[in-house]
Amino acid sequence: MLSYWEKTTLRQFDLIVVGGGIVGLFTALFYSKQHPKHRVAVLERGLFPEGASTKNAGFACFGSISELENDLKNLGHSEAASLVMSRYDGLQILRNELGDDRIQYQEVGGYEVCFDSPDEQRVEFFNNLIEPYLGQRPYSVVTKKGFGFSSKVDCLIRNKLEGTIHTGEMIAALQEKVSKAGVVSFTQTEVLQIDDYNQGKKVLVKTLGESVELIATQVALCTNAFSKRFMPEENIEPGRGMILLSKPNEAFNWKGSFHYHEGYNYFRTINNRLLIGGGRHLDREGESTLENGINKKIEDSLKSDLRMLFGAESHIEIDQAWSGIMAFGENKKPVIKRIDPHLVAGIRLGGMGVAIGAAVGKRLAGLLGA
Ligand SMILES: Cc1cc2nc3c(=O)[nH]c(=O)nc-3n(C[C@H](O)[C@H](O)[C@H](O)COP(=O)(O)OP(=O)(O)OC[C@H]3O[C@@H](n4cnc5c(N)ncnc54)[C@H](O)[C@@H]3O)c2cc1C
């Protein structure tokens, strides 16, 4: 039962953002900058954001050559290049807003692992493709020295402009900034339903086992893979991603973000531990789920990859495993749109939300302000 104060003040907002991941938090932040006097709330069903934003690998990447090959086939020249630029620009927004030191951004290079010698002409082709947009030629073929690779690895294609962040620090910094901007964040608050109400929306939430109606002039859906209940017609496919983390090991004293199998698999180091993940392509059906969990087939394959990459004698011990849920669609572009006069959505970030999350939030806040 709500009190007079709750009914007349505390449950009323100018903007309610549903979803407390990277997109939801950046949407709230940019909107509050434009409308400092407006009351803004972020509603998150988990204690932490329970999707992908606190589960990811922290790659600050915008495109490896094998990934670009695919994009080029599916999208053509200018679309593929503009996809790369949107990721690159998104990373600049993230870094400017939160600061490199705070998010531990390190431009240590992105590396594509080559099991055969690469076609140098192809590397030059992609440098030529990217140069007019970035003003730089990011790709070069480098030796595999210094990373402890087995003889299975031939060499690496380096993208000098890519790097890594600390995902936990990034979300912590963002949560602090959003709070300083005056945004109220509610966790363990699941939105069940959104309906029209006077000149706005009423948002039915479940908290402490109770249902409560909140009122807002505008609502922003930032629920990524979990958006079907609000947008049943939208093309959104969930995709689970899995990560294994090794015990600390002095061999993992190098830095860099590494990809193989066209970007489906990846690894990096964090505090002398090796983080390896991906492999969704090995069981697309099984991984097309909204439930977290560990897929044994993929776990075994990642462990076997470790032996292949670093040699059977490397004895890498796994300490932790976790998963997160991403959202995919018919193409790699996020959905950023107004649904009705009081509802917008910024969803379907694919596997590149660290790179584009801040930019999607900025665009969504712009849509709300328009
Ligand atoms: C294992 C893994 C590794 C990844 N690695 C990288 C990487 O290295 N680099 C990179 O760029 N990207 C990476 N990604 C992708 C990136 O993490 C995502 O694209 C990004 O986090 C999506 O952000 P989001 O805010 O759109 O969605 P989410 O982070 O999923 O946020 C949506 C939020 O909405 C909440 N929510 C849903 N329904 C409701 C409801 N009804 N009521 C209230 N709250 C609700 C969810 O709990 C969730 O917290 C990775 C993803 C995974 C899973």
Short mmCIF file of C-alpha atoms and ligand atoms in Angstrom, two decimals:
data_model
loop_
_atom_site.label_atom_id
_atom_site.label_comp_id
_atom_site.label_asym_id
_atom_site.label_seq_id
_atom_site.Cartn_x
_atom_site.Cartn_y
_atom_site.Cartn_z
CA MET A 1 0.00 0.00 0.00
CA LEU A 2 1.59 3.30 -1.09
CA SER A 3 1.65 6.40 1.14
CA TYR A 4 0.55 9.87 0.02
CA TRP A 5 4.26 10.87 -0.34
CA GLU A 6 5.07 7.82 -2.43
CA LYS A 7 2.00 8.27 -4.65
CA THR A 8 2.46 12.00 -5.26
CA THR A 9 6.26 12.28 -5.42
CA LEU A 10 8.43 9.19 -5.09
CA ARG A 11 6.84 7.08 -7.80
CA GLN A 12 6.68 9.92 -10.37
CA PHE A 13 9.46 10.37 -12.92
CA ASP A 14 10.14 12.32 -16.09
CA LEU A 15 12.10 9.34 -17.44
CA ILE A 16 12.21 5.70 -16.39
CA VAL A 17 15.04 3.66 -17.91
CA VAL A 18 14.40 -0.09 -17.84
CA GLY A 19 17.69 -2.03 -17.58
CA GLY A 20 20.81 -1.02 -15.67
CA GLY A 21 23.46 -2.26 -18.14
CA ILE A 22 25.88 -0.06 -20.07
CA VAL A 23 23.15 1.26 -22.41
CA GLY A 24 20.63 2.00 -19.64
CA LEU A 25 23.21 3.80 -17.51
CA PHE A 26 24.58 5.89 -20.39
CA THR A 27 21.04 6.77 -21.52
CA ALA A 28 20.23 8.01 -18.00
CA LEU A 29 23.54 9.90 -17.82
CA PHE A 30 23.21 11.73 -21.15
CA TYR A 31 19.51 12.49 -20.61
CA SER A 32 20.26 13.95 -17.16
CA LYS A 33 22.98 16.14 -18.64
CA GLN A 34 20.42 17.56 -21.07
CA HIS A 35 17.65 17.84 -18.44
CA PRO A 36 19.33 18.37 -15.06
CA LYS A 37 16.03 19.21 -13.32
CA HIS A 38 14.17 16.11 -14.52
CA ARG A 39 13.61 13.13 -12.23
CA VAL A 40 15.19 10.03 -13.76
CA ALA A 41 15.08 6.43 -12.49
CA VAL A 42 16.94 3.31 -13.66
CA LEU A 43 15.14 0.04 -12.86
CA GLU A 44 17.28 -3.11 -12.84
CA ARG A 45 15.91 -6.55 -12.09
CA GLY A 46 19.22 -7.93 -10.76
CA LEU A 47 21.43 -6.89 -7.87
CA PHE A 48 24.06 -6.25 -10.54
CA PRO A 49 23.05 -5.76 -14.18
CA GLU A 50 21.97 -9.31 -15.01
CA GLY A 51 22.63 -9.40 -18.75
CA ALA A 52 26.01 -8.84 -20.37
CA SER A 53 27.45 -5.58 -19.06
CA THR A 54 29.15 -7.07 -15.97
CA LYS A 55 29.84 -10.45 -17.56
CA ASN A 56 31.86 -9.45 -20.62
CA ALA A 57 35.55 -9.85 -21.40
CA GLY A 58 36.43 -6.15 -21.46
CA PHE A 59 37.75 -6.03 -25.02
CA ALA A 60 37.92 -2.48 -26.33
CA CYS A 61 37.90 -3.62 -29.95
CA PHE A 62 36.39 -2.38 -33.18
CA GLY A 63 37.19 -5.01 -35.80
CA SER A 64 39.63 -7.77 -36.64
CA ILE A 65 40.38 -8.54 -40.28
CA SER A 66 38.55 -11.89 -40.37
CA GLU A 67 35.48 -10.24 -38.84
CA LEU A 68 35.71 -7.42 -41.36
CA GLU A 69 35.93 -9.99 -44.18
CA ASN A 70 32.53 -11.25 -43.09
CA ASP A 71 31.06 -7.76 -42.73
CA LEU A 72 32.33 -6.85 -46.17
CA LYS A 73 30.59 -9.89 -47.71
CA ASN A 74 27.29 -9.19 -45.92
CA LEU A 75 27.19 -5.39 -45.86
CA GLY A 76 29.46 -4.05 -48.60
CA HIS A 77 32.30 -1.51 -48.35
CA SER A 78 30.78 1.62 -46.90
CA GLU A 79 28.46 -0.16 -44.42
CA ALA A 80 31.33 -2.34 -43.14
CA ALA A 81 33.56 0.72 -42.71
CA SER A 82 30.79 2.69 -40.98
CA LEU A 83 30.26 -0.22 -38.56
CA VAL A 84 33.95 -0.05 -37.66
CA MET A 85 33.75 3.71 -37.20
CA SER A 86 30.66 3.48 -34.97
CA ARG A 87 32.60 1.13 -32.67
CA TYR A 88 35.70 3.30 -32.72
CA ASP A 89 33.66 6.44 -31.96
CA GLY A 90 31.73 4.60 -29.24
CA LEU A 91 34.99 3.69 -27.53
CA GLN A 92 36.08 7.35 -27.58
CA ILE A 93 32.81 8.38 -25.87
CA LEU A 94 33.28 5.68 -23.22
CA ARG A 95 36.86 6.76 -22.55
CA ASN A 96 36.06 10.50 -22.49
CA GLU A 97 33.12 10.09 -20.13
CA LEU A 98 34.74 7.73 -17.62
CA GLY A 99 38.48 8.34 -18.02
CA ASP A 100 41.17 5.89 -19.13
CA ASP A 101 42.71 5.51 -15.67
CA ARG A 102 39.41 4.72 -13.97
CA ILE A 103 38.32 2.04 -16.45
CA GLN A 104 41.92 0.78 -16.81
CA TYR A 105 41.84 1.33 -20.57
CA GLN A 106 45.09 0.03 -22.02
CA GLU A 107 45.84 0.35 -25.73
CA VAL A 108 47.80 -2.90 -25.73
CA GLY A 109 46.70 -3.97 -29.21
CA GLY A 110 44.14 -6.37 -30.58
CA TYR A 111 45.60 -9.52 -32.15
CA GLU A 112 44.13 -12.00 -34.55
CA VAL A 113 45.76 -15.40 -34.10
CA CYS A 114 46.86 -16.90 -37.45
CA PHE A 115 47.31 -20.65 -37.68
CA ASP A 116 48.63 -20.31 -41.27
CA SER A 117 50.66 -17.51 -42.76
CA PRO A 118 48.32 -14.61 -43.55
CA ASP A 119 47.82 -12.99 -46.93
CA GLU A 120 49.75 -9.71 -46.55
CA GLN A 121 47.90 -8.20 -49.51
CA ARG A 122 44.63 -8.76 -47.65
CA VAL A 123 46.04 -6.92 -44.63
CA GLU A 124 46.95 -3.98 -46.86
CA PHE A 125 43.49 -4.10 -48.45
CA PHE A 126 41.90 -3.58 -45.01
CA ASN A 127 44.36 -0.83 -44.09
CA ASN A 128 43.32 0.91 -47.31
CA LEU A 129 39.64 0.40 -46.44
CA ILE A 130 39.98 1.88 -42.96
CA GLU A 131 42.52 4.67 -43.56
CA PRO A 132 40.10 7.21 -45.11
CA TYR A 133 37.87 6.94 -42.02
CA LEU A 134 40.42 6.61 -39.20
CA GLY A 135 43.35 8.45 -40.75
CA GLN A 136 45.51 5.51 -39.66
CA ARG A 137 46.58 2.13 -40.97
CA PRO A 138 45.94 -0.01 -37.89
CA TYR A 139 46.77 -3.53 -39.11
CA SER A 140 50.20 -5.19 -39.36
CA VAL A 141 51.52 -8.76 -39.32
CA VAL A 142 53.75 -9.40 -36.28
CA THR A 143 55.59 -12.41 -34.86
CA LYS A 144 54.07 -14.56 -32.14
CA LYS A 145 57.08 -13.98 -29.83
CA GLY A 146 56.53 -13.03 -26.20
CA PHE A 147 53.16 -14.67 -25.56
CA GLY A 148 54.17 -18.30 -24.95
CA PHE A 149 52.28 -19.73 -27.94
CA SER A 150 52.71 -23.30 -29.12
CA SER A 151 53.98 -24.25 -32.59
CA LYS A 152 50.33 -24.40 -33.78
CA VAL A 153 50.30 -20.58 -33.93
CA ASP A 154 52.02 -19.16 -37.00
CA CYS A 155 51.88 -15.38 -36.39
CA LEU A 156 49.53 -12.55 -35.40
CA ILE A 157 47.76 -9.70 -37.16
CA ARG A 158 47.95 -6.71 -34.85
CA ASN A 159 45.44 -3.86 -34.66
CA LYS A 160 47.45 -1.21 -32.82
CA LEU A 161 44.39 0.87 -31.87
CA GLU A 162 42.59 -1.81 -29.84
CA GLY A 163 42.96 -2.70 -26.18
CA THR A 164 41.31 -3.80 -22.97
CA ILE A 165 39.36 -2.30 -20.08
CA HIS A 166 38.47 -3.53 -16.58
CA THR A 167 34.75 -4.30 -16.94
CA GLY A 168 34.04 -4.11 -13.20
CA GLU A 169 35.68 -0.67 -12.86
CA MET A 170 33.88 0.56 -15.97
CA ILE A 171 30.43 -0.25 -14.59
CA ALA A 172 31.35 0.99 -11.08
CA ALA A 173 32.55 4.32 -12.55
CA LEU A 174 29.40 4.61 -14.64
CA GLN A 175 27.12 3.84 -11.69
CA GLU A 176 28.90 6.53 -9.63
CA LYS A 177 28.64 9.11 -12.40
CA VAL A 178 24.94 8.39 -12.94
CA SER A 179 24.29 8.73 -9.21
CA LYS A 180 26.22 12.06 -9.09
CA ALA A 181 24.03 13.29 -11.96
CA GLY A 182 21.02 12.83 -9.64
CA VAL A 183 19.61 9.65 -11.21
CA VAL A 184 17.86 7.27 -8.77
CA SER A 185 18.78 3.61 -9.33
CA PHE A 186 16.59 0.76 -8.12
CA THR A 187 18.00 -2.77 -8.21
CA GLN A 188 16.10 -6.05 -7.76
CA THR A 189 13.17 -4.28 -9.41
CA GLU A 190 11.75 -6.18 -12.36
CA VAL A 191 9.47 -4.41 -14.81
CA LEU A 192 6.50 -6.64 -15.58
CA GLN A 193 4.42 -4.42 -17.82
CA ILE A 194 4.37 -0.96 -19.42
CA ASP A 195 1.01 0.64 -20.30
CA ASP A 196 -0.27 3.99 -21.54
CA TYR A 197 -1.32 6.35 -18.76
CA ASN A 198 -2.54 9.96 -19.21
CA GLN A 199 0.33 11.81 -20.94
CA GLY A 200 2.88 9.09 -20.27
CA LYS A 201 3.30 5.49 -19.10
CA LYS A 202 2.61 3.44 -16.01
CA VAL A 203 5.31 0.91 -15.28
CA LEU A 204 4.35 -2.12 -13.21
CA VAL A 205 7.30 -3.44 -11.19
CA LYS A 206 7.85 -6.39 -8.90
CA THR A 207 9.96 -5.77 -5.82
CA LEU A 208 10.02 -7.65 -2.50
CA GLY A 209 7.39 -9.95 -4.00
CA GLU A 210 4.99 -7.00 -4.33
CA SER A 211 3.71 -5.23 -7.47
CA VAL A 212 3.97 -1.44 -7.56
CA GLU A 213 2.99 1.02 -10.31
CA LEU A 214 5.43 3.80 -11.17
CA ILE A 215 4.52 6.72 -13.44
CA ALA A 216 6.71 8.36 -16.07
CA THR A 217 6.36 10.81 -18.92
CA GLN A 218 8.85 8.75 -20.97
CA VAL A 219 10.25 5.23 -20.75
CA ALA A 220 13.50 3.98 -22.33
CA LEU A 221 13.79 0.23 -22.86
CA CYS A 222 17.44 -0.82 -22.45
CA THR A 223 16.74 -4.48 -21.86
CA ASN A 224 18.85 -5.87 -24.74
CA ALA A 225 18.28 -9.66 -25.03
CA PHE A 226 15.31 -9.51 -22.63
CA SER A 227 13.20 -7.14 -24.73
CA LYS A 228 10.78 -9.60 -26.40
CA ARG A 229 8.20 -9.26 -23.63
CA PHE A 230 7.93 -5.53 -24.44
CA MET A 231 8.63 -5.70 -28.19
CA PRO A 232 7.29 -9.09 -29.37
CA GLU A 233 7.57 -8.17 -33.06
CA GLU A 234 11.24 -7.16 -32.93
CA ASN A 235 13.88 -9.45 -34.43
CA ILE A 236 15.98 -10.29 -31.32
CA GLU A 237 17.81 -13.57 -30.79
CA PRO A 238 19.44 -14.20 -27.41
CA GLY A 239 22.99 -15.56 -27.46
CA ARG A 240 24.77 -16.84 -24.39
CA GLY A 241 28.48 -16.22 -24.07
CA MET A 242 30.77 -18.13 -21.74
CA ILE A 243 34.07 -17.27 -20.06
CA LEU A 244 36.71 -19.35 -18.24
CA LEU A 245 39.32 -17.71 -15.98
CA SER A 246 42.57 -19.43 -15.02
CA LYS A 247 44.34 -19.36 -11.68
CA PRO A 248 47.11 -16.74 -11.49
CA ASN A 249 50.18 -17.95 -13.39
CA GLU A 250 53.42 -16.08 -14.00
CA ALA A 251 53.37 -17.15 -17.64
CA PHE A 252 50.45 -14.75 -18.19
CA ASN A 253 52.40 -11.53 -17.73
CA TRP A 254 51.78 -10.26 -21.29
CA LYS A 255 49.00 -7.94 -22.43
CA GLY A 256 46.68 -7.73 -25.43
CA SER A 257 43.23 -8.74 -26.62
CA PHE A 258 43.32 -11.82 -28.85
CA HIS A 259 40.76 -13.35 -31.24
CA TYR A 260 40.57 -16.51 -33.31
CA HIS A 261 37.86 -18.38 -35.28
CA GLU A 262 36.62 -15.12 -36.89
CA GLY A 263 36.23 -13.48 -33.49
CA TYR A 264 34.00 -16.24 -32.09
CA ASN A 265 36.76 -17.05 -29.60
CA TYR A 266 38.92 -14.66 -27.63
CA PHE A 267 41.39 -14.43 -24.76
CA ARG A 268 43.30 -11.85 -22.73
CA THR A 269 45.05 -11.59 -19.39
CA ILE A 270 43.86 -9.90 -16.20
CA ASN A 271 46.11 -9.76 -13.10
CA ASN A 272 48.25 -12.68 -14.32
CA ARG A 273 45.19 -14.80 -15.03
CA LEU A 274 44.17 -15.91 -18.50
CA LEU A 275 40.57 -15.17 -19.51
CA ILE A 276 39.27 -17.20 -22.46
CA GLY A 277 35.76 -17.17 -23.88
CA GLY A 278 33.37 -17.55 -26.77
CA GLY A 279 32.62 -20.66 -28.77
CA ARG A 280 28.91 -19.95 -29.16
CA HIS A 281 29.15 -21.10 -32.79
CA LEU A 282 29.77 -24.67 -31.55
CA ASP A 283 26.19 -25.00 -30.25
CA ARG A 284 24.10 -22.18 -31.65
CA GLU A 285 20.81 -23.77 -30.69
CA GLY A 286 21.87 -24.59 -27.13
CA GLU A 287 23.30 -21.10 -26.63
CA SER A 288 20.24 -19.31 -27.99
CA THR A 289 18.84 -18.94 -24.49
CA LEU A 290 18.03 -16.32 -21.85
CA GLU A 291 19.25 -18.64 -19.06
CA ASN A 292 22.77 -18.40 -17.67
CA GLY A 293 24.74 -21.64 -17.47
CA ILE A 294 27.84 -23.51 -18.56
CA ASN A 295 27.69 -25.51 -21.80
CA LYS A 296 29.90 -28.58 -21.26
CA LYS A 297 30.67 -28.99 -24.95
CA ILE A 298 31.92 -25.40 -25.22
CA GLU A 299 33.77 -25.59 -21.90
CA ASP A 300 35.65 -28.69 -23.12
CA SER A 301 36.40 -27.01 -26.43
CA LEU A 302 37.83 -23.90 -24.70
CA LYS A 303 40.02 -26.12 -22.51
CA SER A 304 41.26 -27.98 -25.57
CA ASP A 305 41.94 -24.62 -27.27
CA LEU A 306 44.15 -23.68 -24.31
CA ARG A 307 46.27 -26.81 -24.90
CA MET A 308 46.38 -26.07 -28.63
CA LEU A 309 47.36 -22.40 -28.12
CA PHE A 310 49.85 -22.75 -25.26
CA GLY A 311 50.95 -26.41 -25.55
CA ALA A 312 49.78 -29.52 -23.68
CA GLU A 313 52.57 -29.07 -21.13
CA SER A 314 51.28 -25.64 -20.05
CA HIS A 315 48.86 -27.15 -17.43
CA ILE A 316 46.56 -24.15 -17.20
CA GLU A 317 44.27 -24.54 -14.19
CA ILE A 318 40.76 -23.08 -14.45
CA ASP A 319 39.55 -21.22 -11.37
CA GLN A 320 36.25 -19.61 -12.39
CA ALA A 321 33.58 -19.82 -15.09
CA TRP A 322 30.57 -17.64 -15.84
CA SER A 323 28.17 -16.71 -18.63
CA GLY A 324 26.24 -13.69 -19.84
CA ILE A 325 23.43 -13.11 -22.33
CA MET A 326 23.80 -11.02 -25.50
CA ALA A 327 21.28 -10.06 -28.19
CA PHE A 328 21.64 -10.56 -31.94
CA GLY A 329 19.51 -9.80 -34.99
CA GLU A 330 19.45 -10.00 -38.77
CA ASN A 331 22.40 -7.59 -38.92
CA LYS A 332 25.03 -6.19 -36.57
CA LYS A 333 23.34 -2.82 -36.12
CA PRO A 334 21.72 -2.04 -32.77
CA VAL A 335 18.02 -1.11 -32.70
CA ILE A 336 17.63 2.51 -31.56
CA LYS A 337 14.11 3.78 -32.09
CA ARG A 338 11.04 5.55 -30.86
CA ILE A 339 8.15 3.11 -30.42
CA ASP A 340 5.44 5.61 -29.45
CA PRO A 341 5.35 9.21 -28.12
CA HIS A 342 6.33 8.00 -24.64
CA LEU A 343 8.50 4.94 -25.32
CA VAL A 344 11.94 4.45 -26.94
CA ALA A 345 14.29 1.45 -27.17
CA GLY A 346 18.07 0.98 -27.44
CA ILE A 347 18.71 -2.74 -27.71
CA ARG A 348 20.42 -5.61 -29.64
CA LEU A 349 24.06 -4.75 -29.09
CA GLY A 350 25.54 -8.06 -30.23
CA GLY A 351 29.05 -8.88 -29.02
CA MET A 352 30.34 -5.30 -29.20
CA GLY A 353 28.48 -3.51 -26.41
CA VAL A 354 31.63 -2.28 -24.68
CA ALA A 355 32.52 -0.53 -27.92
CA ILE A 356 29.10 0.85 -28.85
CA GLY A 357 27.18 0.96 -25.53
CA ALA A 358 28.04 4.58 -24.67
CA ALA A 359 27.22 5.74 -28.21
CA VAL A 360 23.87 3.88 -28.19
CA GLY A 361 23.00 5.52 -24.84
CA LYS A 362 23.93 8.93 -26.22
CA ARG A 363 21.77 8.47 -29.32
CA LEU A 364 18.84 7.20 -27.27
CA ALA A 365 19.05 10.18 -24.90
CA GLY A 366 19.06 12.41 -28.01
CA LEU A 367 15.90 10.68 -29.23
CA LEU A 368 14.23 11.25 -25.85
CA GLY A 369 15.21 14.90 -25.83
CA ALA A 370 13.99 15.55 -29.35
C1 LIG B 1 30.59 -13.40 -22.15
C2 LIG B 1 30.49 -12.09 -22.85
C3 LIG B 1 31.65 -11.44 -23.31
C4 LIG B 1 31.55 -10.22 -23.96
N1 LIG B 1 32.70 -9.56 -24.28
C5 LIG B 1 32.63 -8.34 -24.85
C6 LIG B 1 33.82 -7.61 -25.10
O1 LIG B 1 34.90 -8.06 -24.73
N2 LIG B 1 33.72 -6.42 -25.74
C7 LIG B 1 32.51 -5.91 -26.12
O2 LIG B 1 32.49 -4.84 -26.75
N3 LIG B 1 31.36 -6.55 -25.83
C8 LIG B 1 31.40 -7.74 -25.19
N4 LIG B 1 30.24 -8.40 -24.89
C9 LIG B 1 28.96 -7.78 -25.25
C10 LIG B 1 28.55 -6.67 -24.28
O3 LIG B 1 28.78 -7.08 -22.96
C11 LIG B 1 27.06 -6.35 -24.49
O4 LIG B 1 26.85 -6.01 -25.85
C12 LIG B 1 26.61 -5.16 -23.63
O5 LIG B 1 26.93 -5.36 -22.28
C13 LIG B 1 25.10 -4.95 -23.76
O6 LIG B 1 24.74 -3.93 -22.89
P1 LIG B 1 23.18 -3.60 -22.65
O7 LIG B 1 23.13 -2.55 -21.63
O8 LIG B 1 22.52 -3.39 -23.95
O9 LIG B 1 22.58 -4.98 -22.13
P2 LIG B 1 22.71 -5.70 -20.73
O10 LIG B 1 24.01 -5.52 -20.11
O11 LIG B 1 22.23 -7.09 -20.93
O12 LIG B 1 21.67 -4.90 -19.85
C14 LIG B 1 20.27 -5.11 -19.93
C15 LIG B 1 19.77 -5.09 -18.50
O13 LIG B 1 18.34 -5.10 -18.49
C16 LIG B 1 17.95 -5.81 -17.34
N5 LIG B 1 16.56 -6.20 -17.52
C17 LIG B 1 16.08 -7.05 -18.48
N6 LIG B 1 14.74 -7.17 -18.35
C18 LIG B 1 14.38 -6.38 -17.30
C19 LIG B 1 13.13 -6.10 -16.70
N7 LIG B 1 11.98 -6.64 -17.14
N8 LIG B 1 13.11 -5.26 -15.62
C20 LIG B 1 14.27 -4.68 -15.17
N9 LIG B 1 15.48 -4.93 -15.71
C21 LIG B 1 15.53 -5.77 -16.77
C22 LIG B 1 18.90 -6.98 -17.30
O14 LIG B 1 18.96 -7.56 -16.00
C23 LIG B 1 20.22 -6.33 -17.73
O15 LIG B 1 21.01 -5.93 -16.64
C24 LIG B 1 30.28 -9.62 -24.22
C25 LIG B 1 29.13 -10.27 -23.77
C26 LIG B 1 29.22 -11.49 -23.08
C27 LIG B 1 27.97 -12.15 -22.59
#
